[in-house]
Short mmCIF file of C-alpha atoms in Angstrom, two decimals:
data_model
loop_
_atom_site.label_atom_id
_atom_site.label_comp_id
_atom_site.label_asym_id
_atom_site.label_seq_id
_atom_site.Cartn_x
_atom_site.Cartn_y
_atom_site.Cartn_z
CA UNK A 1 9.27 13.21 58.09
CA UNK A 2 8.91 14.95 54.72
CA UNK A 3 9.00 13.24 51.34
CA UNK A 4 10.65 14.84 48.35
CA UNK A 5 8.54 14.45 45.24
CA UNK A 6 10.70 13.82 42.13
CA UNK A 7 10.85 16.77 39.79
CA UNK A 8 9.22 14.80 36.99
CA UNK A 9 6.15 14.15 39.14
CA UNK A 10 5.58 17.90 39.49
CA UNK A 11 5.82 18.62 35.78
CA UNK A 12 2.83 20.14 34.06
CA UNK A 13 1.79 20.38 30.45
CA UNK A 14 2.41 23.63 28.61
CA UNK A 15 0.20 25.03 25.89
CA UNK A 16 -1.88 27.93 24.67
CA UNK A 17 -4.70 29.36 26.79
CA UNK A 18 -8.32 28.46 26.06
CA UNK A 19 -8.80 31.92 24.55
CA UNK A 20 -6.71 30.65 21.62
CA UNK A 21 -9.34 28.00 20.78
CA UNK A 22 -11.01 29.89 17.87
CA UNK A 23 -7.64 30.42 16.15
CA UNK A 24 -6.67 26.77 16.67
CA UNK A 25 -10.02 25.57 15.32
CA UNK A 26 -9.39 27.56 12.16
CA UNK A 27 -5.93 26.03 11.85
CA UNK A 28 -7.31 22.54 12.46
CA UNK A 29 -9.70 23.03 9.54
CA UNK A 30 -7.36 24.82 7.13
CA UNK A 31 -3.72 24.27 8.18
CA UNK A 32 -3.23 21.14 10.26
CA UNK A 33 0.51 21.00 9.51
CA UNK A 34 0.83 24.65 10.52
CA UNK A 35 -0.99 23.98 13.80
CA UNK A 36 1.38 21.18 14.84
CA UNK A 37 4.48 23.09 13.73
CA UNK A 38 3.38 26.19 15.63
CA UNK A 39 2.70 24.14 18.79
CA UNK A 40 6.13 22.46 18.66
CA UNK A 41 8.02 25.68 17.89
CA UNK A 42 6.17 27.71 20.52
CA UNK A 43 5.72 25.31 23.44
CA UNK A 44 8.28 22.54 23.03
CA UNK A 45 8.12 18.75 23.15
CA UNK A 46 5.00 18.23 25.27
CA UNK A 47 1.99 20.43 24.53
CA UNK A 48 -1.62 20.33 25.68
CA UNK A 49 -3.97 21.73 23.05
CA UNK A 50 -7.57 22.44 24.04
CA UNK A 51 -9.52 22.76 20.80
CA UNK A 52 -13.22 23.14 21.46
CA UNK A 53 -14.54 19.89 22.95
CA UNK A 54 -11.28 18.03 22.24
CA UNK A 55 -8.02 18.10 24.21
CA UNK A 56 -4.93 16.87 22.40
CA UNK A 57 -1.76 15.79 24.19
CA UNK A 58 0.95 16.45 21.61
CA UNK A 59 4.34 14.82 22.27
CA UNK A 60 7.33 15.55 20.03
CA UNK A 61 10.43 13.74 21.29
CA UNK A 62 11.87 10.36 20.19
CA UNK A 63 11.52 8.99 23.73
CA UNK A 64 7.86 10.03 23.81
CA UNK A 65 7.20 8.35 20.45
CA UNK A 66 8.92 5.18 21.64
CA UNK A 67 6.78 5.05 24.78
CA UNK A 68 3.46 5.55 22.98
CA UNK A 69 4.10 3.46 19.87
CA UNK A 70 6.21 0.63 21.28
CA UNK A 71 6.93 0.40 25.01
CA UNK A 72 3.32 0.84 26.14
CA UNK A 73 1.58 0.29 22.82
CA UNK A 74 -1.17 -1.88 24.36
CA UNK A 75 -2.43 1.19 26.21
CA UNK A 76 -2.78 3.30 23.09
CA UNK A 77 -5.43 2.48 20.49
CA UNK A 78 -6.09 4.45 17.31
CA UNK A 79 -7.25 7.90 18.35
CA UNK A 80 -8.43 11.30 17.16
CA UNK A 81 -9.01 11.38 13.43
CA UNK A 82 -8.80 7.71 12.60
CA UNK A 83 -11.39 6.75 15.20
CA UNK A 84 -13.82 9.14 13.55
CA UNK A 85 -12.68 8.19 10.04
CA UNK A 86 -13.89 4.66 10.71
CA UNK A 87 -17.36 5.81 9.61
CA UNK A 88 -15.91 6.34 6.14
CA UNK A 89 -13.18 3.67 6.04
CA UNK A 90 -14.88 0.89 7.95
CA UNK A 91 -12.95 -1.69 9.97
CA UNK A 92 -9.87 -2.15 7.80
CA UNK A 93 -6.31 -2.64 9.01
CA UNK A 94 -5.87 1.11 9.41
CA UNK A 95 -8.70 1.61 11.92
CA UNK A 96 -9.39 -1.77 13.56
CA UNK A 97 -8.24 -2.76 17.04
CA UNK A 98 -7.69 -5.79 19.23
CA UNK A 99 -8.39 -9.28 18.00
CA UNK A 100 -9.83 -8.12 14.67
CA UNK A 101 -6.66 -6.16 13.91
CA UNK A 102 -4.46 -9.12 14.86
CA UNK A 103 -6.50 -11.39 12.56
CA UNK A 104 -6.24 -8.91 9.69
CA UNK A 105 -2.50 -8.45 10.17
CA UNK A 106 -2.00 -12.24 10.23
CA UNK A 107 -3.89 -12.58 6.94
CA UNK A 108 -1.92 -9.84 5.15
CA UNK A 109 1.58 -10.23 6.64
CA UNK A 110 2.71 -13.25 4.56
CA UNK A 111 2.27 -11.28 1.33
CA UNK A 112 5.17 -9.04 2.39
CA UNK A 113 7.67 -11.77 3.22
CA UNK A 114 11.22 -11.15 2.08
CA UNK A 115 11.22 -14.12 -0.30
CA UNK A 116 8.43 -12.47 -2.35
CA UNK A 117 10.28 -9.20 -2.91
CA UNK A 118 12.32 -10.43 -5.90
CA UNK A 119 9.10 -11.36 -7.71
CA UNK A 120 7.54 -8.03 -6.79
CA UNK A 121 10.63 -6.21 -8.11
CA UNK A 122 9.91 -7.49 -11.62
CA UNK A 123 6.37 -6.09 -11.40
CA UNK A 124 7.66 -2.70 -10.18
CA UNK A 125 10.16 -2.36 -13.01
CA UNK A 126 7.59 -3.48 -15.59
CA UNK A 127 5.08 -0.85 -14.43
CA UNK A 128 7.84 1.78 -14.26
CA UNK A 129 8.93 0.95 -17.82
CA UNK A 130 5.35 1.43 -19.02
CA UNK A 131 5.26 4.80 -17.25
CA UNK A 132 8.55 5.87 -18.88
CA UNK A 133 7.18 4.86 -22.29
CA UNK A 134 3.96 6.85 -21.76
CA UNK A 135 5.91 9.90 -20.66
CA UNK A 136 8.31 9.65 -23.61
CA UNK A 137 5.32 9.89 -25.93
CA UNK A 138 4.34 13.11 -24.16
CA UNK A 139 7.84 14.56 -24.41
CA UNK A 140 7.93 18.11 -25.72
CA UNK A 141 4.17 18.44 -25.43
CA UNK A 142 1.99 20.09 -22.81
CA UNK A 143 2.21 19.56 -19.06
CA UNK A 144 1.60 16.12 -17.61
CA UNK A 145 -0.20 15.73 -14.28
CA UNK A 146 2.41 13.54 -12.63
CA UNK A 147 0.26 12.89 -9.58
CA UNK A 148 -2.21 11.01 -11.76
CA UNK A 149 0.58 9.12 -13.53
CA UNK A 150 2.27 8.12 -10.28
CA UNK A 151 -1.01 7.10 -8.69
CA UNK A 152 -1.77 4.90 -11.68
CA UNK A 153 1.66 3.31 -11.40
CA UNK A 154 1.42 2.54 -7.68
CA UNK A 155 -2.12 1.22 -8.03
CA UNK A 156 -0.94 -1.02 -10.86
CA UNK A 157 1.92 -2.35 -8.74
CA UNK A 158 -0.36 -2.96 -5.78
CA UNK A 159 -2.93 -4.81 -7.87
CA UNK A 160 -0.42 -7.10 -9.54
CA UNK A 161 1.72 -7.83 -6.46
CA UNK A 162 -0.83 -8.26 -3.67
CA UNK A 163 -4.04 -9.12 -5.52
CA UNK A 164 -2.72 -10.75 -8.68
CA UNK A 165 -5.23 -8.57 -10.53
CA UNK A 166 -5.17 -5.84 -13.15
CA UNK A 167 -6.87 -2.78 -11.68
CA UNK A 168 -6.53 -0.76 -14.88
CA UNK A 169 -10.09 -1.54 -15.92
CA UNK A 170 -11.61 0.11 -12.87
CA UNK A 171 -11.60 3.72 -14.05
CA UNK A 172 -13.73 4.93 -11.16
CA UNK A 173 -11.31 3.84 -8.43
CA UNK A 174 -9.51 7.17 -8.18
CA UNK A 175 -12.71 9.18 -7.83
CA UNK A 176 -14.12 6.75 -5.26
CA UNK A 177 -10.93 6.78 -3.19
CA UNK A 178 -11.00 10.58 -3.25
CA UNK A 179 -14.56 10.61 -1.92
CA UNK A 180 -13.69 8.17 0.88
CA UNK A 181 -10.63 10.16 1.89
CA UNK A 182 -12.51 13.48 1.85
CA UNK A 183 -15.19 12.02 4.08
CA UNK A 184 -12.61 10.49 6.43
CA UNK A 185 -11.01 13.91 6.98
CA UNK A 186 -14.47 15.51 7.33
CA UNK A 187 -15.34 12.97 10.03
CA UNK A 188 -12.08 13.74 11.82
CA UNK A 189 -12.47 17.52 11.84
CA UNK A 190 -16.18 17.44 12.77
CA UNK A 191 -15.67 14.66 15.37
CA UNK A 192 -18.37 12.61 13.57
CA UNK A 193 -21.04 15.00 14.87
CA UNK A 194 -22.77 15.31 11.47
CA UNK A 195 -25.19 12.40 10.91
CA UNK A 196 -24.35 10.33 7.85
CA UNK A 197 -27.90 10.74 6.50
CA UNK A 198 -27.51 14.53 6.12
CA UNK A 199 -27.40 15.05 2.33
CA UNK A 200 -24.21 17.10 2.21
CA UNK A 201 -22.51 16.80 -1.21
CA UNK A 202 -19.50 14.98 0.20
CA UNK A 203 -21.70 12.49 2.08
CA UNK A 204 -23.72 11.83 -1.06
CA UNK A 205 -20.43 11.24 -2.91
CA UNK A 206 -19.33 8.85 -0.16
CA UNK A 207 -22.45 6.72 -0.49
CA UNK A 208 -21.94 6.54 -4.23
CA UNK A 209 -18.24 5.72 -3.74
CA UNK A 210 -18.94 2.92 -1.29
CA UNK A 211 -21.38 1.32 -3.73
CA UNK A 212 -18.76 1.57 -6.45
CA UNK A 213 -16.01 0.11 -4.25
CA UNK A 214 -18.28 -2.75 -3.23
CA UNK A 215 -18.86 -3.43 -6.94
CA UNK A 216 -15.09 -3.49 -7.55
CA UNK A 217 -14.49 -5.84 -4.62
CA UNK A 218 -17.29 -8.17 -5.76
CA UNK A 219 -15.84 -8.32 -9.27
CA UNK A 220 -12.36 -9.08 -7.96
CA UNK A 221 -13.66 -11.85 -5.72
CA UNK A 222 -15.89 -13.35 -8.41
CA UNK A 223 -13.07 -13.24 -10.94
CA UNK A 224 -10.74 -15.05 -8.57
CA UNK A 225 -13.28 -17.73 -7.71
CA UNK A 226 -14.05 -18.39 -11.38
CA UNK A 227 -10.37 -18.45 -12.31
CA UNK A 228 -8.87 -20.77 -9.72
CA UNK A 229 -11.10 -21.15 -6.68
CA UNK A 230 -8.92 -18.92 -4.56
CA UNK A 231 -6.05 -21.35 -4.23
CA UNK A 232 -3.25 -18.78 -4.59
CA UNK A 233 -1.51 -17.31 -1.57
CA UNK A 234 -1.84 -13.62 -2.40
CA UNK A 235 -3.77 -11.18 -0.22
CA UNK A 236 -7.00 -11.47 -2.18
CA UNK A 237 -7.09 -15.27 -1.89
CA UNK A 238 -6.22 -15.13 1.81
CA UNK A 239 -8.95 -12.56 2.43
CA UNK A 240 -11.51 -14.71 0.61
CA UNK A 241 -10.68 -17.66 2.85
CA UNK A 242 -10.64 -15.50 6.00
CA UNK A 243 -13.93 -13.67 5.40
CA UNK A 244 -15.74 -16.88 4.49
CA UNK A 245 -15.26 -17.94 8.09
CA UNK A 246 -17.71 -15.23 9.19
CA UNK A 247 -21.03 -16.85 10.12
CA UNK A 248 -22.95 -13.85 8.77
CA UNK A 249 -22.44 -13.50 5.01
CA UNK A 250 -23.13 -9.76 5.13
CA UNK A 251 -20.45 -9.25 7.80
CA UNK A 252 -17.93 -11.17 5.71
CA UNK A 253 -18.79 -9.18 2.60
CA UNK A 254 -18.43 -5.87 4.43
CA UNK A 255 -15.16 -6.96 6.02
CA UNK A 256 -13.79 -7.90 2.62
CA UNK A 257 -14.68 -4.45 1.29
CA UNK A 258 -13.25 -2.61 4.30
CA UNK A 259 -9.97 -4.51 4.23
CA UNK A 260 -9.41 -4.28 0.48
CA UNK A 261 -10.35 -0.61 0.30
CA UNK A 262 -8.00 0.22 3.19
CA UNK A 263 -5.19 -1.82 1.63
CA UNK A 264 -5.61 -0.19 -1.78
CA UNK A 265 -6.06 3.35 -0.47
CA UNK A 266 -3.22 3.33 2.05
CA UNK A 267 -0.93 1.17 -0.05
CA UNK A 268 -0.90 3.15 -3.27
CA UNK A 269 -1.39 6.74 -2.10
CA UNK A 270 1.54 6.82 0.36
CA UNK A 271 4.06 5.67 -2.26
CA UNK A 272 2.61 7.95 -4.94
CA UNK A 273 2.93 10.91 -2.55
CA UNK A 274 6.57 10.07 -1.80
CA UNK A 275 7.37 9.79 -5.51
CA UNK A 276 5.75 13.17 -6.21
CA UNK A 277 7.68 14.94 -3.46
CA UNK A 278 10.88 13.28 -4.70
CA UNK A 279 10.46 14.55 -8.26
CA UNK A 280 9.76 18.06 -7.01
CA UNK A 281 12.78 18.12 -4.68
CA UNK A 282 15.11 16.66 -7.32
CA UNK A 283 14.17 19.50 -9.67
CA UNK A 284 14.99 22.02 -6.97
CA UNK A 285 18.34 20.34 -6.24
CA UNK A 286 19.98 19.55 -9.62
CA UNK A 287 23.22 18.41 -7.98
CA UNK A 288 21.28 15.66 -6.19
CA UNK A 289 19.47 14.74 -9.40
CA UNK A 290 22.78 14.36 -11.24
CA UNK A 291 24.08 12.00 -8.54
CA UNK A 292 20.91 9.91 -8.78
CA UNK A 293 21.16 9.80 -12.58
CA UNK A 294 24.86 8.89 -12.50
CA UNK A 295 24.23 6.10 -10.00
CA UNK A 296 21.41 4.68 -12.13
CA UNK A 297 23.65 4.64 -15.22
CA UNK A 298 26.56 3.10 -13.32
CA UNK A 299 24.54 0.38 -11.57
CA UNK A 300 21.94 -0.40 -14.24
CA UNK A 301 23.41 0.64 -17.53
CA UNK A 302 20.47 0.57 -19.93
CA UNK A 303 18.71 -2.47 -18.46
CA UNK A 304 15.78 -2.72 -16.05
CA UNK A 305 16.59 -3.04 -12.34
CA UNK A 306 16.63 -6.41 -10.61
CA UNK A 307 15.96 -6.98 -6.93
CA UNK A 308 19.69 -7.34 -6.24
CA UNK A 309 20.27 -3.81 -7.58
CA UNK A 310 18.76 -2.33 -4.44
CA UNK A 311 22.13 -2.85 -2.77
CA UNK A 312 23.80 -0.77 -5.48
CA UNK A 313 21.32 2.11 -5.59
CA UNK A 314 22.43 3.33 -2.18
CA UNK A 315 22.40 7.07 -2.88
CA UNK A 316 18.96 6.89 -4.47
CA UNK A 317 17.76 5.12 -1.33
CA UNK A 318 19.11 7.91 0.88
CA UNK A 319 17.29 10.44 -1.32
CA UNK A 320 14.00 8.61 -0.73
CA UNK A 321 14.70 8.51 3.02
CA UNK A 322 15.39 12.24 3.11
CA UNK A 323 12.21 12.97 1.14
CA UNK A 324 10.22 10.96 3.70
CA UNK A 325 11.91 12.89 6.50
CA UNK A 326 10.69 16.20 5.14
CA UNK A 327 7.36 14.88 3.83
CA UNK A 328 6.50 11.69 5.73
CA UNK A 329 3.65 9.90 3.93
CA UNK A 330 1.94 9.30 7.28
CA UNK A 331 2.30 12.75 8.81
CA UNK A 332 0.32 12.17 12.03
CA UNK A 333 -0.09 9.20 14.41
CA UNK A 334 -3.00 9.58 16.82
CA UNK A 335 -3.64 7.34 19.80
CA UNK A 336 -6.30 7.08 22.51
CA UNK A 337 -5.07 6.24 26.03
CA UNK A 338 -6.97 3.29 27.51
CA UNK A 339 -5.71 3.83 31.07
CA UNK A 340 -3.88 6.51 33.04
CA UNK A 341 -0.22 6.79 32.12
CA UNK A 342 2.78 9.09 32.35
CA UNK A 343 5.08 10.24 29.58
CA UNK A 344 8.35 11.68 30.85
CA UNK A 345 6.63 12.43 34.15
CA UNK A 346 3.66 14.16 32.54
CA UNK A 347 0.21 12.74 33.35
CA UNK A 348 -1.87 11.16 30.58
CA UNK A 349 -5.45 10.52 31.75
CA UNK A 350 -7.47 7.58 30.45
CA UNK A 351 -9.38 8.66 27.37
CA UNK A 352 -6.79 11.25 26.35
CA UNK A 353 -6.02 11.85 22.68
CA UNK A 354 -2.24 11.56 22.29
CA UNK A 355 -0.58 12.80 19.10
CA UNK A 356 2.82 11.93 17.63
CA UNK A 357 3.59 13.96 14.51
CA UNK A 358 6.37 12.58 12.29
CA UNK A 359 6.31 15.82 10.29
CA UNK A 360 7.47 17.88 13.28
CA UNK A 361 9.53 15.09 14.88
CA UNK A 362 11.56 14.81 11.66
CA UNK A 363 12.33 18.52 11.93
CA UNK A 364 13.34 18.54 15.60
CA UNK A 365 16.45 20.77 15.77
CA UNK A 366 17.97 18.69 18.58
CA UNK A 367 18.26 15.69 16.26
CA UNK A 368 18.53 17.22 12.77
CA UNK A 369 21.04 19.88 11.77
CA UNK A 370 19.45 22.62 9.68
CA UNK A 371 16.26 20.54 9.59
CA UNK A 372 14.56 22.35 6.69
CA UNK A 373 17.48 21.68 4.34
CA UNK A 374 17.16 18.83 1.83
CA UNK A 375 20.32 16.76 2.38
CA UNK A 376 20.28 13.04 1.51
CA UNK A 377 23.80 12.63 2.91
CA UNK A 378 22.38 12.86 6.42
CA UNK A 379 21.21 9.27 5.81
CA UNK A 380 24.66 7.98 5.02
CA UNK A 381 25.16 4.98 7.36
CA UNK A 382 27.94 6.59 9.39
CA UNK A 383 25.80 9.69 10.03
CA UNK A 384 22.39 8.09 10.56
CA UNK A 385 23.73 5.43 12.94
CA UNK A 386 24.21 7.94 15.75
CA UNK A 387 20.68 9.29 15.64
CA UNK A 388 17.96 8.10 18.07
CA UNK A 389 15.87 5.34 16.47
CA UNK A 390 12.56 7.15 17.05
CA UNK A 391 13.71 10.48 15.63
CA UNK A 392 12.75 9.08 12.22
CA UNK A 393 9.49 7.13 11.86
CA UNK A 394 8.13 7.52 8.32
CA UNK A 395 6.50 4.08 8.52
CA UNK A 396 5.33 4.40 12.12
CA UNK A 397 6.75 2.14 14.81
CA UNK A 398 5.86 -0.64 17.20
CA UNK A 399 3.26 -3.35 16.54
CA UNK A 400 1.50 -1.18 13.95
CA UNK A 401 4.66 -0.53 11.94
CA UNK A 402 3.70 -0.31 8.24
CA UNK A 403 3.54 -3.85 6.88
CA UNK A 404 4.44 -2.70 3.35
CA UNK A 405 7.54 -0.63 4.14
CA UNK A 406 10.01 -2.80 2.17
CA UNK A 407 7.79 -2.91 -0.91
CA UNK A 408 7.26 0.86 -0.73
CA UNK A 409 10.99 1.60 -0.43
CA UNK A 410 11.88 -0.75 -3.27
CA UNK A 411 9.18 0.71 -5.50
CA UNK A 412 10.20 4.32 -4.85
CA UNK A 413 13.93 3.59 -5.35
CA UNK A 414 13.49 1.73 -8.66
CA UNK A 415 10.96 4.18 -10.10
CA UNK A 416 13.08 7.25 -9.31
CA UNK A 417 16.22 5.60 -10.72
CA UNK A 418 14.44 4.74 -13.98
CA UNK A 419 12.78 8.15 -14.36
CA UNK A 420 16.03 10.02 -13.62
CA UNK A 421 17.97 7.90 -16.13
CA UNK A 422 15.45 8.30 -18.94
CA UNK A 423 13.73 11.69 -18.59
CA UNK A 424 14.05 15.30 -17.57
CA UNK A 425 10.98 16.21 -15.54
CA UNK A 426 10.41 19.82 -14.51
CA UNK A 427 7.44 21.50 -12.80
CA UNK A 428 5.60 24.00 -14.98
CA UNK A 429 6.77 27.57 -14.65
CA UNK A 430 5.47 29.27 -11.51
CA UNK A 431 4.46 26.05 -9.77
CA UNK A 432 5.16 25.89 -6.04
CA UNK A 433 4.38 22.71 -4.13
CA UNK A 434 2.41 22.84 -0.90
CA UNK A 435 1.48 20.05 1.47
CA UNK A 436 -2.08 18.81 1.85
CA UNK A 437 -2.33 16.72 5.02
CA UNK A 438 -5.00 14.13 4.32
CA UNK A 439 -4.63 10.45 5.25
CA UNK A 440 -1.25 10.82 3.57
CA UNK A 441 0.81 13.98 3.09
CA UNK A 442 0.10 14.64 -0.56
CA UNK A 443 0.70 17.61 -2.86
CA UNK A 444 -2.11 20.13 -3.00
CA UNK A 445 -3.40 20.40 -6.55
CA UNK A 446 -1.09 17.70 -7.88
CA UNK A 447 2.23 18.08 -9.70
CA UNK A 448 2.08 19.40 -13.30
CA UNK A 449 5.41 18.74 -15.07
CA UNK A 450 6.92 19.02 -18.52
CA UNK A 451 8.72 16.01 -19.99
CA UNK A 452 11.96 15.98 -21.97
CA UNK A 453 13.38 12.56 -22.98
CA UNK A 454 17.13 12.12 -22.45
#
């Protein structure tokens, strides 16, 4: 008696031959977005990429993303890139696993409860109003580096909402975050093969940055203890209580640094990147900008937004969603298979590096008409409702879904509405934005813009 093996069981991975390894290594170092886009366009939804000593299993279909990130999430821990970046980032929420991750998530989660959002909205609009005022003063003058301005805004919001602290006095934060992020990407691309003691310039900068960040964390903790003994229920107070439970004081101190640095880095850079891409795309699509401006005037008049106004700024919200489709702040989700598995009949061996790339998934022609076109109306409820849930994952999915997604969306919506209502922002002549895929998908070289008050 013969047995018929199902077709899916006989499926094999497609992908480039090993002779393509040198070219792929170059792309991995210089054009990571280009590498993933080329793989998806050339080989389809399931691609095996052998790049030197690393083999990547790249899956690019909503059903694949659902399986890896949700249905069988316990089998997939943080993988290629983030696993190596742990040497730079430490054991924060972004890189930790298992019981430590669950403990960290439990500590941070309450800060993002729905009932807190109205209070956070007031902070967002206050910081946005300060930004508008600063930009008005620069109106008609030379170019403004909007990336710096937006980063300052998002860091200010994060400090006041989650830490109940003013981070404006820590001038070195931006430089230290940059050093940590550079080292994290260096660790990812070199597979952590370069010893940390090698005195490369970036590794020297990292050591200096970590000392600086520890100083910032210590000052925040000391200031909180002196002020009120840590009785508040914000993230900083909850972290103080949680890390004090460590029997080893040094472990608790390092955990505090790792968790706060991860929260600050991931929390402010992703939103700042989204805001930058939004301003650039609005300039390129004046008809969309006019609709955003008209909605802001109609809903807000000349007052500051309130939390309830989110329900009225519906078109602005779709604009933000479309921006995150084209330029998802988290452009790559890497996972490491803990045990053998199958995805759509394709074998995944234990220890395999599995990649889900929101950047390419959000451009999949089977789920997005004319995917390179900027069209916020594709997120109108009647249109978006018919699309597979996992065709759009700007905040990830499954148990590790971004804990700050509601705060990030509210912040981006209010800031764009206020900027569009008050100012005309235009990139300097000759500027062309390009993506720089770091921990977030930011703009290479920043965003220099001229300011004209309305």
